[in-house]
């Protein structure tokens, strides 16, 4: 097994998660986050890095190491990790519940943290103010700002690109992001004690993978529109799951279902790093939330179901207390939800986790580096995979690696060109 030791290798071997922590550490004059030619958020190198700079980045980069959460007294579930509390629920505020990706759990918890004075701000991502198809980082100090960030952005974000500036500001803030973003923050906490002092709450969503921005531009083309004319775009929300929605400056509207978006567009543009991710379920977070899908014949259905319901898990004692306090304060409502229901509803995460060991074997055989997954039970999960599952994961990654399809453009190359994308 070999881990990458340089930023260039992390990016070019498809291991970068796109979080932006490297820009935050070294400054954007050294490594600036931009959309790469493949449409992922990647550091673009302005000059060769010194050894000390490489080491500083490698200490925190989740492309190198995603070690798993701190040990807990509760034995972790093989797939879903440590669960100090598991329930289903939603935001009690109707506007939050409606606008949000699912039931507004993450938004409601963030609002509660701000309004109860637990934090001064929330670091998260929202829609870019200059381009409704892209995203930007927000440091929200108001309820309105947090609510404006509700919803899932299935595309590149770099939520940690300004985290050092936020820490330098001295304020306490919560963080909301993907599991890999939170894993990076936990890595940072090991070398910067301010993280534990100033970021007392880290919230994440379940994540099946994050696609290239090319997927978004392809949806616009599929609707027959020019991306320059888009005035509003969302992937879901405004109902549950809510359609993917586009409105042009001229007022033309288009919609497609959640399944059309995922299975006709996004699935084909996921980054390689997501295919070897051993933590789609937010094990490093204090609280993680996902969809609590309506089940049809034992399988999750993604059909429109009105008011959204989340399932949520507290991973830490602090997260468990946060949920309890937010229920008492009336920000969220919750009901019982069992481990058996979770296993049936989110079996896609079981499949994904069981495949990682075999995908890594495909990389190892071809001499490719991959992240150190530490305590994320990759071997334990992998040994529970059936022979067919093992073979397909191994063979697929081996072929991908031999064809160099895990590779990405060098850190010195140009940026994404929307008009050059092809329809997937
Ligand atoms: C890339 C991606 C993959 C996902 N895969 C799954 C899955 O496999 N299974 C599942 O059940 N749910 C998945 N979801 C999560 C789901 O869409 C909901 O976010 C989750 O159910 C929480 O719902 P909510 O109503 O509480 O969120 P909201 O209250 O709407 O809050 C969402 C929060 O997520 C933040 N956010 C949105 N997009 C991003 C992003 N790209 N990067 C960082 N932060 C972001 C927003 O800033 C906001 O704070 C995924 C979401 C994303 C972005």
CSV table of C-alpha atoms and ligand atoms in Angstrom, one decimal:
chain,number,residue,atom,x,y,z
A,1,UNK,CA,0.0,0.0,0.0
A,2,UNK,CA,1.2,3.5,-0.9
A,3,UNK,CA,-0.1,6.9,0.1
A,4,UNK,CA,0.5,10.0,-2.0
A,5,UNK,CA,3.1,12.4,-0.6
A,6,UNK,CA,2.7,15.5,-2.7
A,7,UNK,CA,-0.2,17.7,-3.7
A,8,UNK,CA,0.6,17.1,-7.4
A,9,UNK,CA,0.2,13.3,-6.9
A,10,UNK,CA,-3.0,13.7,-4.8
A,11,UNK,CA,-4.6,15.7,-7.7
A,12,UNK,CA,-3.2,13.9,-10.7
A,13,UNK,CA,-3.9,10.4,-9.3
A,14,UNK,CA,-7.6,11.3,-8.6
A,15,UNK,CA,-7.4,11.4,-4.8
A,16,UNK,CA,-8.3,15.1,-4.2
A,17,UNK,CA,-11.7,15.6,-2.6
A,18,UNK,CA,-11.8,19.3,-3.6
A,19,UNK,CA,-12.3,20.6,0.0
A,20,UNK,CA,-9.9,23.6,-0.4
A,21,UNK,CA,-7.9,23.1,2.9
A,22,UNK,CA,-4.7,23.3,0.9
A,23,UNK,CA,-5.5,26.8,-0.4
A,24,UNK,CA,-6.4,27.8,3.2
A,25,UNK,CA,-3.1,26.6,4.5
A,26,UNK,CA,-0.8,28.0,1.8
A,27,UNK,CA,-2.8,30.9,0.4
A,28,UNK,CA,-4.3,31.3,-3.1
A,29,UNK,CA,-1.2,32.8,-4.5
A,30,UNK,CA,0.5,29.4,-4.0
A,31,UNK,CA,-2.5,27.0,-4.5
A,32,UNK,CA,-5.7,28.5,-5.6
A,33,UNK,CA,-8.9,26.4,-5.9
A,34,UNK,CA,-10.4,26.5,-9.4
A,35,UNK,CA,-12.5,24.3,-11.6
A,36,UNK,CA,-10.2,21.9,-13.3
A,37,UNK,CA,-10.6,21.0,-17.0
A,38,UNK,CA,-12.6,17.9,-15.7
A,39,UNK,CA,-14.9,20.3,-13.8
A,40,UNK,CA,-13.8,19.4,-10.3
A,41,UNK,CA,-12.7,22.0,-7.7
A,42,UNK,CA,-8.9,21.5,-7.6
A,43,UNK,CA,-5.8,23.4,-6.4
A,44,UNK,CA,-4.1,25.1,-9.3
A,45,UNK,CA,-0.4,25.5,-8.5
A,46,UNK,CA,1.1,28.9,-9.0
A,47,UNK,CA,4.7,27.9,-8.2
A,48,UNK,CA,6.5,24.7,-7.1
A,49,UNK,CA,5.9,24.0,-3.5
A,50,UNK,CA,8.7,23.8,-0.8
A,51,UNK,CA,9.1,20.6,1.1
A,52,UNK,CA,7.7,22.2,4.3
A,53,UNK,CA,4.6,23.3,2.3
A,54,UNK,CA,4.0,19.8,1.0
A,55,UNK,CA,4.3,18.4,4.5
A,56,UNK,CA,1.8,21.0,5.9
A,57,UNK,CA,-0.8,20.0,3.3
A,58,UNK,CA,-0.2,16.2,3.6
A,59,UNK,CA,-0.8,16.4,7.4
A,60,UNK,CA,-4.5,17.4,6.7
A,61,UNK,CA,-5.3,16.2,3.2
A,62,UNK,CA,-8.1,13.5,3.2
A,63,UNK,CA,-6.7,12.4,-0.2
A,64,UNK,CA,-3.8,11.1,1.8
A,65,UNK,CA,-5.5,10.1,5.1
A,66,UNK,CA,-9.0,9.7,6.3
A,67,UNK,CA,-8.4,7.9,9.5
A,68,UNK,CA,-11.9,7.5,10.9
A,69,UNK,CA,-13.4,9.0,14.1
A,70,UNK,CA,-11.9,8.9,17.5
A,71,UNK,CA,-12.7,5.6,19.3
A,72,UNK,CA,-16.0,5.5,21.1
A,73,UNK,CA,-17.4,3.2,23.8
A,74,UNK,CA,-20.2,2.2,21.5
A,75,UNK,CA,-19.1,-0.5,19.1
A,76,UNK,CA,-19.4,0.8,15.5
A,77,UNK,CA,-21.9,-0.7,13.0
A,78,UNK,CA,-19.9,-2.4,10.2
A,79,UNK,CA,-21.3,-0.1,7.6
A,80,UNK,CA,-22.9,2.9,9.4
A,81,UNK,CA,-20.3,3.4,12.2
A,82,UNK,CA,-20.9,4.7,15.7
A,83,UNK,CA,-24.5,5.6,16.5
A,84,UNK,CA,-25.1,7.2,19.9
A,85,UNK,CA,-28.5,8.2,18.7
A,86,UNK,CA,-30.5,7.3,15.6
A,87,UNK,CA,-33.9,8.7,14.7
A,88,UNK,CA,-36.0,10.1,11.8
A,89,UNK,CA,-37.2,13.7,11.9
A,90,UNK,CA,-37.5,17.1,10.3
A,91,UNK,CA,-37.2,20.8,10.9
A,92,UNK,CA,-40.3,22.2,12.6
A,93,UNK,CA,-40.1,25.5,10.7
A,94,UNK,CA,-42.2,24.9,7.5
A,95,UNK,CA,-40.2,27.2,5.3
A,96,UNK,CA,-36.9,25.4,6.2
A,97,UNK,CA,-38.5,22.0,5.7
A,98,UNK,CA,-39.9,23.0,2.3
A,99,UNK,CA,-36.7,24.6,0.9
A,100,UNK,CA,-34.2,22.1,2.2
A,101,UNK,CA,-32.9,19.0,0.4
A,102,UNK,CA,-34.8,16.6,2.6
A,103,UNK,CA,-36.5,17.6,5.9
A,104,UNK,CA,-34.3,20.5,6.8
A,105,UNK,CA,-32.5,18.8,9.7
A,106,UNK,CA,-29.1,20.2,8.9
A,107,UNK,CA,-30.4,23.7,8.4
A,108,UNK,CA,-32.5,23.6,11.5
A,109,UNK,CA,-29.6,22.4,13.6
A,110,UNK,CA,-27.4,25.2,12.2
A,111,UNK,CA,-30.0,27.8,12.9
A,112,UNK,CA,-30.5,26.4,16.5
A,113,UNK,CA,-26.7,26.6,17.1
A,114,UNK,CA,-26.6,30.2,16.0
A,115,UNK,CA,-29.8,31.4,17.8
A,116,UNK,CA,-28.9,29.6,21.1
A,117,UNK,CA,-25.5,31.3,21.1
A,118,UNK,CA,-23.6,28.1,20.9
A,119,UNK,CA,-21.8,29.5,17.9
A,120,UNK,CA,-21.3,32.9,16.3
A,121,UNK,CA,-21.5,31.7,12.7
A,122,UNK,CA,-21.9,28.8,10.4
A,123,UNK,CA,-19.3,27.9,7.7
A,124,UNK,CA,-21.1,26.2,4.8
A,125,UNK,CA,-21.7,26.5,1.1
A,126,UNK,CA,-24.4,28.0,-1.0
A,127,UNK,CA,-25.3,29.0,-4.5
A,128,UNK,CA,-22.8,31.4,-6.1
A,129,UNK,CA,-24.0,34.9,-6.3
A,130,UNK,CA,-22.4,35.4,-9.7
A,131,UNK,CA,-23.4,32.1,-11.4
A,132,UNK,CA,-26.5,30.2,-10.3
A,133,UNK,CA,-25.0,26.9,-11.6
A,134,UNK,CA,-21.9,27.1,-9.3
A,135,UNK,CA,-21.3,27.3,-5.6
A,136,UNK,CA,-19.4,29.4,-3.1
A,137,UNK,CA,-18.4,29.4,0.5
A,138,UNK,CA,-20.4,31.3,3.1
A,139,UNK,CA,-19.6,32.3,6.7
A,140,UNK,CA,-23.2,33.0,7.9
A,141,UNK,CA,-24.0,35.0,10.9
A,142,UNK,CA,-27.7,35.3,10.4
A,143,UNK,CA,-30.6,32.9,10.2
A,144,UNK,CA,-31.5,34.2,6.7
A,145,UNK,CA,-28.0,33.4,5.5
A,146,UNK,CA,-28.1,29.8,6.8
A,147,UNK,CA,-31.6,29.2,5.3
A,148,UNK,CA,-30.4,30.6,2.0
A,149,UNK,CA,-27.8,27.8,1.9
A,150,UNK,CA,-30.5,25.0,2.4
A,151,UNK,CA,-30.5,22.3,-0.3
A,152,UNK,CA,-28.1,19.9,-1.9
A,153,UNK,CA,-25.5,21.2,-4.3
A,154,UNK,CA,-24.4,18.1,-6.3
A,155,UNK,CA,-21.3,19.8,-7.7
A,156,UNK,CA,-17.9,21.1,-6.7
A,157,UNK,CA,-17.5,23.2,-3.6
A,158,UNK,CA,-14.4,24.0,-1.6
A,159,UNK,CA,-15.9,24.6,1.8
A,160,UNK,CA,-12.6,24.7,3.7
A,161,UNK,CA,-10.7,27.1,1.4
A,162,UNK,CA,-11.1,30.0,3.9
A,163,UNK,CA,-11.1,28.0,7.1
A,164,UNK,CA,-7.9,29.5,8.5
A,165,UNK,CA,-9.2,33.0,7.9
A,166,UNK,CA,-12.3,32.0,9.9
A,167,UNK,CA,-10.1,30.6,12.7
A,168,UNK,CA,-7.9,33.7,12.7
A,169,UNK,CA,-11.1,35.8,13.2
A,170,UNK,CA,-11.4,34.2,16.7
A,171,UNK,CA,-15.1,33.4,16.5
A,172,UNK,CA,-16.8,30.0,17.3
A,173,UNK,CA,-18.5,28.5,14.4
A,174,UNK,CA,-20.3,25.4,13.2
A,175,UNK,CA,-19.3,23.6,10.0
A,176,UNK,CA,-21.7,21.9,7.6
A,177,UNK,CA,-20.3,19.9,4.7
A,178,UNK,CA,-19.7,16.5,3.1
A,179,UNK,CA,-18.1,13.6,5.1
A,180,UNK,CA,-14.8,14.1,3.4
A,181,UNK,CA,-14.8,17.8,4.3
A,182,UNK,CA,-15.4,16.9,7.9
A,183,UNK,CA,-12.6,14.3,7.8
A,184,UNK,CA,-10.2,17.0,6.6
A,185,UNK,CA,-11.2,19.3,9.5
A,186,UNK,CA,-10.6,16.4,12.0
A,187,UNK,CA,-7.1,16.0,10.4
A,188,UNK,CA,-6.6,19.8,10.8
A,189,UNK,CA,-7.6,19.5,14.5
A,190,UNK,CA,-4.6,17.3,15.1
A,191,UNK,CA,-2.2,20.0,14.1
A,192,UNK,CA,-4.2,23.2,14.9
A,193,UNK,CA,-5.8,23.2,18.4
A,194,UNK,CA,-8.0,26.1,17.4
A,195,UNK,CA,-10.2,23.7,15.5
A,196,UNK,CA,-11.5,21.9,18.6
A,197,UNK,CA,-11.9,25.2,20.5
A,198,UNK,CA,-13.6,27.2,17.7
A,199,UNK,CA,-15.5,24.6,15.7
A,200,UNK,CA,-17.4,22.8,18.4
A,201,UNK,CA,-20.0,21.3,16.0
A,202,UNK,CA,-19.4,19.6,12.6
A,203,UNK,CA,-22.4,18.5,10.7
A,204,UNK,CA,-22.5,16.3,7.6
A,205,UNK,CA,-24.8,14.7,5.1
A,206,UNK,CA,-24.8,11.2,3.8
A,207,UNK,CA,-22.9,11.3,0.5
A,208,UNK,CA,-23.1,8.9,-2.4
A,209,UNK,CA,-20.5,10.9,-4.3
A,210,UNK,CA,-20.0,14.4,-5.7
A,211,UNK,CA,-20.0,15.0,-9.5
A,212,UNK,CA,-18.2,17.3,-11.8
A,213,UNK,CA,-19.8,20.6,-12.7
A,214,UNK,CA,-20.0,19.2,-16.2
A,215,UNK,CA,-23.1,17.3,-15.0
A,216,UNK,CA,-24.8,20.5,-14.2
A,217,UNK,CA,-24.0,22.2,-17.5
A,218,UNK,CA,-25.2,19.0,-19.2
A,219,UNK,CA,-28.5,19.3,-17.5
A,220,UNK,CA,-28.8,22.8,-18.8
A,221,UNK,CA,-28.1,21.6,-22.3
A,222,UNK,CA,-30.5,18.7,-22.0
A,223,UNK,CA,-33.2,21.3,-21.2
A,224,UNK,CA,-32.2,23.0,-24.4
A,225,UNK,CA,-31.0,26.2,-22.7
A,226,UNK,CA,-27.8,28.3,-22.8
A,227,UNK,CA,-26.0,28.3,-19.5
A,228,UNK,CA,-25.5,32.1,-19.8
A,229,UNK,CA,-29.3,32.6,-19.6
A,230,UNK,CA,-29.9,30.6,-16.4
A,231,UNK,CA,-31.3,32.7,-13.6
A,232,UNK,CA,-32.1,30.0,-11.0
A,233,UNK,CA,-31.0,26.4,-10.7
A,234,UNK,CA,-31.5,23.8,-7.9
A,235,UNK,CA,-31.0,20.1,-7.9
A,236,UNK,CA,-33.8,19.3,-5.5
A,237,UNK,CA,-35.7,20.8,-2.5
A,238,UNK,CA,-38.9,22.8,-2.5
A,239,UNK,CA,-40.7,19.6,-1.7
A,240,UNK,CA,-39.2,16.1,-1.2
A,241,UNK,CA,-37.0,15.2,-2.9
A,242,UNK,CA,-38.3,18.0,-5.2
A,243,UNK,CA,-37.5,18.2,-8.9
A,244,UNK,CA,-34.3,19.5,-10.4
A,245,UNK,CA,-35.4,23.0,-11.5
A,246,UNK,CA,-34.1,25.6,-13.9
A,247,UNK,CA,-35.5,29.1,-14.7
A,248,UNK,CA,-34.0,31.3,-17.4
A,249,UNK,CA,-33.8,35.1,-17.3
A,250,UNK,CA,-36.7,35.1,-19.8
A,251,UNK,CA,-38.8,33.1,-17.4
A,252,UNK,CA,-38.7,29.7,-19.1
A,253,UNK,CA,-38.9,26.9,-16.6
A,254,UNK,CA,-37.8,23.3,-16.8
A,255,UNK,CA,-38.0,20.4,-14.3
A,256,UNK,CA,-36.8,16.8,-14.2
A,257,UNK,CA,-37.2,14.2,-11.5
A,258,UNK,CA,-34.6,13.3,-8.8
A,259,UNK,CA,-34.0,9.9,-10.5
A,260,UNK,CA,-33.6,11.5,-14.0
A,261,UNK,CA,-31.0,13.9,-12.5
A,262,UNK,CA,-29.1,11.2,-10.7
A,263,UNK,CA,-29.3,8.3,-13.1
A,264,UNK,CA,-29.1,10.3,-16.4
A,265,UNK,CA,-26.6,12.9,-15.4
A,266,UNK,CA,-24.8,12.9,-12.1
A,267,UNK,CA,-23.8,9.2,-11.8
A,268,UNK,CA,-21.7,9.5,-14.9
A,269,UNK,CA,-19.7,12.4,-13.7
A,270,UNK,CA,-18.7,11.4,-10.2
A,271,UNK,CA,-15.1,11.9,-9.3
A,272,UNK,CA,-12.8,8.9,-8.9
A,273,UNK,CA,-12.1,9.8,-5.3
A,274,UNK,CA,-15.7,9.2,-4.4
A,275,UNK,CA,-15.5,5.6,-5.9
A,276,UNK,CA,-12.9,4.7,-3.3
A,277,UNK,CA,-14.4,6.6,-0.4
A,278,UNK,CA,-14.9,4.6,2.8
A,279,UNK,CA,-17.0,7.2,4.6
A,280,UNK,CA,-20.1,8.1,2.7
A,281,UNK,CA,-22.0,8.2,6.0
A,282,UNK,CA,-20.2,11.0,7.9
A,283,UNK,CA,-18.4,9.0,10.6
A,284,UNK,CA,-16.2,12.0,11.5
A,285,UNK,CA,-19.2,14.3,12.1
A,286,UNK,CA,-21.0,15.1,15.3
A,287,UNK,CA,-24.3,14.7,13.5
A,288,UNK,CA,-25.0,13.3,10.1
A,289,UNK,CA,-28.3,13.4,8.2
A,290,UNK,CA,-29.6,11.7,5.1
A,291,UNK,CA,-32.9,11.0,3.4
A,292,UNK,CA,-35.5,8.9,5.1
A,293,UNK,CA,-37.0,7.6,1.9
A,294,UNK,CA,-40.5,6.2,1.5
A,295,UNK,CA,-40.0,2.4,1.0
A,296,UNK,CA,-41.8,0.5,-1.7
A,297,UNK,CA,-41.5,-3.3,-1.4
A,298,UNK,CA,-38.5,-3.1,0.9
A,299,UNK,CA,-36.6,-0.7,-1.5
A,300,UNK,CA,-36.2,3.1,-1.2
A,301,UNK,CA,-38.4,5.0,-3.6
A,302,UNK,CA,-37.4,8.5,-4.7
A,303,UNK,CA,-40.9,9.5,-5.7
A,304,UNK,CA,-42.3,12.9,-4.6
A,305,UNK,CA,-43.6,12.5,-1.1
A,306,UNK,CA,-44.5,16.0,0.1
A,307,UNK,CA,-43.0,17.1,3.4
A,308,UNK,CA,-39.5,15.8,3.8
A,309,UNK,CA,-38.2,13.4,6.4
A,310,UNK,CA,-34.5,12.9,7.4
A,311,UNK,CA,-32.9,10.1,9.2
A,312,UNK,CA,-30.1,11.4,11.4
A,313,UNK,CA,-27.3,9.9,13.5
A,314,UNK,CA,-25.4,11.4,16.5
A,315,UNK,CA,-21.8,10.2,16.3
A,316,UNK,CA,-20.5,12.0,19.4
A,317,UNK,CA,-21.9,12.9,22.8
A,318,UNK,CA,-21.8,16.5,21.8
A,319,UNK,CA,-23.9,15.7,18.7
A,320,UNK,CA,-26.4,13.7,20.8
A,321,UNK,CA,-26.8,16.6,23.2
A,322,UNK,CA,-27.2,19.0,20.3
A,323,UNK,CA,-30.1,16.9,19.0
A,324,UNK,CA,-31.7,16.6,22.4
A,325,UNK,CA,-31.5,20.4,23.0
A,326,UNK,CA,-32.8,21.2,19.5
A,327,UNK,CA,-35.8,19.0,20.1
A,328,UNK,CA,-36.5,20.6,23.5
A,329,UNK,CA,-36.1,24.1,22.0
A,330,UNK,CA,-38.6,23.2,19.3
A,331,UNK,CA,-36.3,23.5,16.3
A,332,UNK,CA,-36.6,19.8,15.2
A,333,UNK,CA,-39.2,17.0,15.6
A,334,UNK,CA,-38.1,13.4,15.8
A,335,UNK,CA,-39.5,9.9,15.9
A,336,UNK,CA,-38.1,6.4,16.4
A,337,UNK,CA,-36.1,4.8,13.5
A,338,UNK,CA,-34.4,1.4,13.8
A,339,UNK,CA,-31.0,0.1,12.6
A,340,UNK,CA,-32.9,-2.5,10.5
A,341,UNK,CA,-34.8,0.3,8.7
A,342,UNK,CA,-31.5,2.2,8.2
A,343,UNK,CA,-29.8,-1.0,6.7
A,344,UNK,CA,-32.7,-1.5,4.3
A,345,UNK,CA,-33.1,2.1,3.3
A,346,UNK,CA,-29.4,2.9,2.7
A,347,UNK,CA,-28.1,-0.4,1.5
A,348,UNK,CA,-26.4,1.6,-1.4
A,349,UNK,CA,-23.9,2.6,1.3
A,350,UNK,CA,-23.4,-1.0,2.3
A,351,UNK,CA,-22.6,-1.9,-1.3
A,352,UNK,CA,-20.3,1.0,-1.6
A,353,UNK,CA,-18.4,0.3,1.6
A,354,UNK,CA,-18.0,-3.4,0.9
A,355,UNK,CA,-16.5,-2.6,-2.5
A,356,UNK,CA,-13.7,-0.3,-1.2
A,357,UNK,CA,-11.3,-3.0,-0.2
A,358,UNK,CA,-11.5,-4.6,-3.6
A,359,UNK,CA,-11.2,-1.3,-5.5
A,360,UNK,CA,-8.1,-0.5,-3.4
A,361,UNK,CA,-6.7,-4.0,-4.4
A,362,UNK,CA,-7.1,-3.0,-8.0
A,363,UNK,CA,-5.2,0.2,-7.4
A,364,UNK,CA,-2.4,-1.5,-5.3
A,365,UNK,CA,-1.8,-4.1,-8.1
A,366,UNK,CA,-1.2,-1.3,-10.6
A,367,UNK,CA,1.1,0.7,-8.2
A,368,UNK,CA,-1.4,3.5,-7.6
A,369,UNK,CA,-1.5,5.4,-4.3
A,370,UNK,CA,-4.7,5.6,-2.3
A,371,UNK,CA,-5.8,7.1,1.0
A,372,UNK,CA,-5.0,5.6,4.4
A,373,UNK,CA,-8.5,4.7,5.7
A,374,UNK,CA,-7.3,4.0,9.2
A,375,UNK,CA,-10.2,2.9,11.5
A,376,UNK,CA,-12.9,3.0,8.8
A,377,UNK,CA,-13.3,-0.8,8.8
A,378,UNK,CA,-12.4,-1.2,5.1
A,379,UNK,CA,-11.1,-4.8,5.6
A,380,UNK,CA,-14.0,-5.9,7.8
A,381,UNK,CA,-16.6,-4.5,5.4
A,382,UNK,CA,-14.8,-5.9,2.3
A,383,UNK,CA,-14.7,-9.4,3.7
A,384,UNK,CA,-18.5,-9.3,4.0
A,385,UNK,CA,-18.8,-8.8,0.3
A,386,UNK,CA,-19.9,-11.7,-2.0
A,387,UNK,CA,-17.5,-13.1,-4.5
A,388,UNK,CA,-19.3,-11.4,-7.4
A,389,UNK,CA,-19.3,-8.1,-5.6
A,390,UNK,CA,-15.6,-8.4,-4.9
A,391,UNK,CA,-14.7,-9.4,-8.4
A,392,UNK,CA,-16.6,-6.6,-10.1
A,393,UNK,CA,-15.2,-3.9,-7.8
A,394,UNK,CA,-11.6,-5.2,-8.3
A,395,UNK,CA,-11.9,-5.7,-12.0
A,396,UNK,CA,-13.6,-2.4,-12.6
A,397,UNK,CA,-10.9,-0.4,-10.7
A,398,UNK,CA,-8.1,-2.5,-12.2
A,399,UNK,CA,-9.4,-1.7,-15.7
A,400,UNK,CA,-9.9,2.0,-14.8
A,401,UNK,CA,-6.4,2.3,-13.5
A,402,UNK,CA,-4.8,0.5,-16.5
A,403,UNK,CA,-6.6,2.8,-18.8
A,404,UNK,CA,-5.5,5.8,-16.6
A,405,UNK,CA,-9.1,6.7,-16.0
A,406,UNK,CA,-8.4,7.5,-12.4
A,407,UNK,CA,-6.1,10.3,-13.5
A,408,UNK,CA,-6.8,14.0,-13.7
A,409,UNK,CA,-5.1,17.0,-15.3
A,410,UNK,CA,-1.9,18.4,-13.8
A,411,UNK,CA,-2.1,21.1,-11.1
A,412,UNK,CA,-0.7,23.5,-13.6
A,413,UNK,CA,-3.3,23.1,-16.3
A,414,UNK,CA,-6.2,25.5,-17.2
A,415,UNK,CA,-9.7,25.6,-16.1
A,416,UNK,CA,-13.1,24.1,-17.0
A,417,UNK,CA,-14.7,25.3,-20.2
A,418,UNK,CA,-18.5,25.0,-20.0
A,419,UNK,CA,-19.1,25.1,-23.8
A,420,UNK,CA,-16.7,22.1,-24.3
A,421,UNK,CA,-18.7,19.6,-22.2
A,422,UNK,CA,-20.6,16.8,-23.9
A,423,UNK,CA,-24.1,15.5,-23.1
A,424,UNK,CA,-23.9,12.5,-20.9
B,1,LIG,C1,-22.9,15.4,-3.1
B,1,LIG,C2,-24.0,14.9,-2.2
B,1,LIG,C3,-24.3,13.5,-2.2
B,1,LIG,C4,-25.4,13.1,-1.4
B,1,LIG,N1,-25.6,11.7,-1.3
B,1,LIG,C5,-26.6,11.3,-0.4
B,1,LIG,C6,-26.8,9.9,-0.2
B,1,LIG,O1,-26.1,9.0,-0.8
B,1,LIG,N2,-27.8,9.5,0.6
B,1,LIG,C7,-28.6,10.4,1.3
B,1,LIG,O2,-29.5,10.0,2.0
B,1,LIG,N3,-28.4,11.7,1.1
B,1,LIG,C8,-27.4,12.2,0.3
B,1,LIG,N4,-27.2,13.5,0.2
B,1,LIG,C9,-27.7,14.4,1.2
B,1,LIG,C10,-29.1,14.8,1.0
B,1,LIG,O3,-29.2,15.5,-0.3
B,1,LIG,C11,-29.4,15.9,2.1
B,1,LIG,O4,-28.4,16.8,2.1
B,1,LIG,C12,-29.5,15.3,3.5
B,1,LIG,O5,-30.6,14.4,3.5
B,1,LIG,C13,-29.7,16.4,4.5
B,1,LIG,O6,-30.9,17.0,4.3
B,1,LIG,P1,-31.4,18.3,5.0
B,1,LIG,O7,-32.7,18.6,4.5
B,1,LIG,O8,-31.1,18.2,6.4
B,1,LIG,O9,-30.3,19.3,4.4
B,1,LIG,P2,-30.4,20.9,4.2
B,1,LIG,O10,-31.1,21.4,5.5
B,1,LIG,O11,-31.0,21.2,2.9
B,1,LIG,O12,-28.9,21.3,4.4
B,1,LIG,C14,-28.0,20.9,3.4
B,1,LIG,C15,-26.6,21.5,3.9
B,1,LIG,O13,-25.6,20.9,3.1
B,1,LIG,C16,-24.8,21.8,2.6
B,1,LIG,N5,-24.3,21.4,1.3
B,1,LIG,C17,-25.1,21.2,0.2
B,1,LIG,N6,-24.4,20.7,-0.8
B,1,LIG,C18,-23.1,20.6,-0.4
B,1,LIG,C19,-21.9,20.3,-1.0
B,1,LIG,N7,-21.8,19.9,-2.3
B,1,LIG,N8,-20.7,20.3,-0.2
B,1,LIG,C20,-20.8,20.8,1.0
B,1,LIG,N9,-21.9,21.1,1.7
B,1,LIG,C21,-23.0,21.1,0.9
B,1,LIG,C22,-25.5,23.1,2.5
B,1,LIG,O14,-24.7,24.2,2.7
B,1,LIG,C23,-26.5,23.0,3.7
B,1,LIG,O15,-25.9,23.5,4.9
B,1,LIG,C24,-26.1,14.0,-0.6
B,1,LIG,C25,-25.8,15.4,-0.7
B,1,LIG,C26,-24.8,15.8,-1.5
B,1,LIG,C27,-24.5,17.3,-1.5
